[in-house]
Amino acid sequence: AGGEGGGAPVVLRRLIGVPGEAILHDVPAQKISFFPFTTVGADEAVATSGVYYYELTLTDSSSMMAQWGFASTAMEIGIDTQHCDGVGDDAGSWGVDGLRQFKLHDGTDRWEGEWADNDVIGLAVNVDAGMIAASKNGDWAAPGHGVVFADEKIKAGVYPAFSASTGDVPYRMAAPFQHAPPPAELWA
């Protein structure tokens, strides 16, 4: 399943936020414009095995909060109001934020990953290993990047999910990607 190997197209949709006000989704351009803090994801594309990879591009770090990663079916969705929680703020999702330098899963920890405008952030999950990894501009060894989470709960299945506020987020959910998915040895 997922970004590396093809299969059914990945459909992103608003999971948390005000309907009709939270996002503008330009599907042909593969770009989501966020207005207030909102969460989008591909909740119908839960990966239950293998490696799944996708990319997001940071376009305006001056006003954006970004919590990017993966969610399980345990993450509460369908919240149709302005909501302060995003990916990683609960026990059912995992996210990284290179702007505020946070690693998020049911709380917040400091993280040494750091992002700037025009960085392409790669997010990968190895469901079988129960691990999530991040890259910056294709570099899986950038400070703070590489494997950022190891959690048995990931093995039950996850899907791409990301939260952001105020700005445009170009994405790639399937090949061709700008950078390579993680090498197999990253998961060792």
Tab-separated table of C-alpha atoms in Angstrom:
chain	number	residue	atom	x	y	z
A	1	ALA	CA	0.000	0.000	0.000
A	2	GLY	CA	1.011	3.552	-0.434
A	3	GLY	CA	3.251	6.117	-1.926
A	4	GLU	CA	6.090	3.856	-2.978
A	5	GLY	CA	4.304	1.117	-4.813
A	6	GLY	CA	1.247	2.650	-6.451
A	7	GLY	CA	-2.160	1.014	-6.099
A	8	ALA	CA	-5.350	2.992	-5.599
A	9	PRO	CA	-5.031	6.775	-5.705
A	10	VAL	CA	-4.640	8.432	-2.318
A	11	VAL	CA	-7.496	10.805	-1.535
A	12	LEU	CA	-6.748	13.565	0.963
A	13	ARG	CA	-9.636	15.160	2.823
A	14	ARG	CA	-10.276	17.482	5.742
A	15	LEU	CA	-10.331	15.438	8.945
A	16	ILE	CA	-10.477	18.225	11.540
A	17	GLY	CA	-11.562	21.809	10.878
A	18	VAL	CA	-14.489	23.950	9.810
A	19	PRO	CA	-16.166	22.560	6.651
A	20	GLY	CA	-15.928	24.926	3.691
A	21	GLU	CA	-13.572	27.300	5.548
A	22	ALA	CA	-10.541	25.328	6.724
A	23	ILE	CA	-8.775	24.431	3.474
A	24	LEU	CA	-8.730	24.980	-0.259
A	25	HIS	CA	-7.583	21.802	-2.026
A	26	ASP	CA	-6.158	22.207	-5.539
A	27	VAL	CA	-6.052	18.533	-6.578
A	28	PRO	CA	-4.443	19.008	-10.040
A	29	ALA	CA	-1.657	21.158	-8.527
A	30	GLN	CA	-1.292	18.774	-5.539
A	31	LYS	CA	-1.508	21.668	-3.075
A	32	ILE	CA	-3.585	22.381	0.015
A	33	SER	CA	-4.065	25.946	1.267
A	34	PHE	CA	-4.694	26.079	5.009
A	35	PHE	CA	-6.565	28.951	6.639
A	36	PRO	CA	-6.966	28.246	10.360
A	37	PHE	CA	-5.167	25.289	11.968
A	38	THR	CA	-6.615	22.201	10.260
A	39	THR	CA	-5.801	18.513	9.800
A	40	VAL	CA	-6.030	16.641	6.513
A	41	GLY	CA	-5.249	13.029	5.737
A	42	ALA	CA	-5.923	9.919	3.719
A	43	ASP	CA	-7.934	8.012	6.320
A	44	GLU	CA	-9.287	5.600	3.721
A	45	ALA	CA	-5.744	4.523	2.754
A	46	VAL	CA	-4.596	2.823	5.957
A	47	ALA	CA	-1.304	1.001	5.339
A	48	THR	CA	-1.272	-2.286	7.271
A	49	SER	CA	2.056	-3.619	5.981
A	50	GLY	CA	5.161	-2.524	4.104
A	51	VAL	CA	6.667	0.925	3.662
A	52	TYR	CA	4.636	4.020	2.807
A	53	TYR	CA	6.304	7.309	1.771
A	54	TYR	CA	5.053	10.792	0.936
A	55	GLU	CA	6.445	14.337	0.656
A	56	LEU	CA	5.333	17.796	1.756
A	57	THR	CA	6.982	21.109	0.872
A	58	LEU	CA	7.262	23.968	3.343
A	59	THR	CA	6.421	27.229	1.568
A	60	ASP	CA	6.038	29.887	4.277
A	61	SER	CA	7.617	29.230	7.645
A	62	SER	CA	6.911	32.751	8.920
A	63	SER	CA	3.278	32.094	9.800
A	64	MET	CA	2.803	28.338	9.696
A	65	MET	CA	2.542	25.680	12.360
A	66	ALA	CA	3.224	22.276	10.830
A	67	GLN	CA	2.594	18.896	12.456
A	68	TRP	CA	3.287	16.326	9.775
A	69	GLY	CA	3.282	12.540	10.007
A	70	PHE	CA	0.900	9.604	10.296
A	71	ALA	CA	-2.315	8.725	12.132
A	72	SER	CA	-4.022	5.504	13.125
A	73	THR	CA	-7.746	4.844	13.158
A	74	ALA	CA	-7.594	5.723	16.885
A	75	MET	CA	-7.103	9.426	16.059
A	76	GLU	CA	-10.388	11.263	16.479
A	77	ILE	CA	-11.548	12.786	13.203
A	78	GLY	CA	-14.767	14.367	11.983
A	79	ILE	CA	-14.373	17.373	14.273
A	80	ASP	CA	-16.098	20.129	12.294
A	81	THR	CA	-15.022	23.082	14.430
A	82	GLN	CA	-11.848	25.097	14.892
A	83	HIS	CA	-9.643	22.755	16.924
A	84	CYS	CA	-6.181	23.277	18.399
A	85	ASP	CA	-5.091	19.625	18.326
A	86	GLY	CA	-3.389	18.187	15.274
A	87	VAL	CA	-1.286	15.226	14.200
A	88	GLY	CA	0.653	13.920	17.193
A	89	ASP	CA	-1.369	15.680	19.874
A	90	ASP	CA	-3.109	12.412	20.803
A	91	ALA	CA	-2.186	8.761	21.370
A	92	GLY	CA	-3.441	7.792	17.890
A	93	SER	CA	-1.032	9.836	15.758
A	94	TRP	CA	2.644	10.715	15.366
A	95	GLY	CA	4.004	13.984	13.985
A	96	VAL	CA	7.093	16.109	13.639
A	97	ASP	CA	7.314	19.897	13.487
A	98	GLY	CA	10.634	21.270	12.251
A	99	LEU	CA	9.484	24.866	12.662
A	100	ARG	CA	8.934	24.717	16.417
A	101	GLN	CA	11.309	21.720	16.693
A	102	PHE	CA	8.807	19.343	18.277
A	103	LYS	CA	8.244	15.618	18.042
A	104	LEU	CA	4.603	14.886	18.887
A	105	HIS	CA	2.846	11.755	20.095
A	106	ASP	CA	0.333	12.081	22.941
A	107	GLY	CA	2.397	15.034	24.123
A	108	THR	CA	5.336	17.101	22.940
A	109	ASP	CA	9.076	16.460	23.113
A	110	ARG	CA	11.920	18.644	21.874
A	111	TRP	CA	13.311	17.551	18.502
A	112	GLU	CA	16.472	18.699	16.791
A	113	GLY	CA	15.005	18.592	13.277
A	114	GLU	CA	14.850	22.068	11.748
A	115	TRP	CA	13.026	23.164	8.599
A	116	ALA	CA	13.119	26.303	6.436
A	117	ASP	CA	11.191	27.627	3.447
A	118	ASN	CA	11.305	25.384	0.363
A	119	ASP	CA	12.445	22.313	2.316
A	120	VAL	CA	10.905	19.089	1.037
A	121	ILE	CA	10.047	16.891	4.005
A	122	GLY	CA	9.822	13.162	3.356
A	123	LEU	CA	7.706	11.085	5.730
A	124	ALA	CA	7.886	7.317	5.752
A	125	VAL	CA	6.447	4.512	7.823
A	126	ASN	CA	7.577	0.916	7.981
A	127	VAL	CA	4.393	-0.629	9.337
A	128	ASP	CA	5.920	-4.090	9.824
A	129	ALA	CA	8.757	-2.637	11.951
A	130	GLY	CA	6.482	-0.143	13.759
A	131	MET	CA	8.702	2.821	12.813
A	132	ILE	CA	8.221	6.294	11.346
A	133	ALA	CA	11.062	8.259	9.725
A	134	ALA	CA	11.518	11.749	8.309
A	135	SER	CA	13.939	13.254	5.790
A	136	LYS	CA	14.831	16.821	4.881
A	137	ASN	CA	15.508	17.446	1.184
A	138	GLY	CA	16.158	13.737	0.704
A	139	ASP	CA	18.635	13.503	3.595
A	140	TRP	CA	17.609	10.766	6.026
A	141	ALA	CA	20.659	11.584	8.190
A	142	ALA	CA	19.975	15.320	8.628
A	143	PRO	CA	20.077	16.318	12.328
A	144	GLY	CA	16.986	14.889	14.054
A	145	HIS	CA	15.848	13.050	10.940
A	146	GLY	CA	15.899	9.325	10.181
A	147	VAL	CA	13.783	7.108	12.432
A	148	VAL	CA	11.863	9.440	14.768
A	149	PHE	CA	9.320	7.025	16.267
A	150	ALA	CA	9.351	3.320	17.130
A	151	ASP	CA	6.005	2.197	18.539
A	152	GLU	CA	4.239	-1.162	18.491
A	153	LYS	CA	0.905	0.648	17.903
A	154	ILE	CA	2.103	1.655	14.422
A	155	LYS	CA	1.973	-2.028	13.390
A	156	ALA	CA	-1.849	-1.943	13.541
A	157	GLY	CA	-1.809	0.404	10.516
A	158	VAL	CA	-1.493	4.119	9.814
A	159	TYR	CA	-2.263	6.631	7.089
A	160	PRO	CA	-0.685	9.934	5.984
A	161	ALA	CA	-1.988	12.883	7.996
A	162	PHE	CA	-0.761	16.429	8.467
A	163	SER	CA	-1.865	19.573	10.230
A	164	ALA	CA	-0.944	23.122	9.338
A	165	SER	CA	-2.058	26.707	9.742
A	166	THR	CA	-2.071	29.607	7.325
A	167	GLY	CA	-0.219	28.712	4.175
A	168	ASP	CA	0.136	26.520	1.116
A	169	VAL	CA	1.458	22.962	1.376
A	170	PRO	CA	2.370	21.260	-1.904
A	171	TYR	CA	2.350	17.467	-1.562
A	172	ARG	CA	3.256	14.264	-3.397
A	173	MET	CA	1.413	11.146	-2.276
A	174	ALA	CA	2.698	8.960	-5.125
A	175	ALA	CA	5.653	8.788	-7.516
A	176	PRO	CA	7.253	10.697	-9.083
A	177	PHE	CA	8.757	12.067	-5.879
A	178	GLN	CA	11.352	14.812	-5.610
A	179	HIS	CA	13.546	12.604	-3.415
A	180	ALA	CA	13.986	8.894	-2.795
A	181	PRO	CA	12.056	6.928	-0.175
A	182	PRO	CA	14.219	5.662	2.680
A	183	PRO	CA	16.818	2.988	2.002
A	184	ALA	CA	16.100	-0.434	3.526
A	185	GLU	CA	19.028	-0.098	5.959
A	186	LEU	CA	17.351	2.881	7.657
A	187	TRP	CA	14.927	0.480	9.333
A	188	ALA	CA	17.649	-1.898	10.619
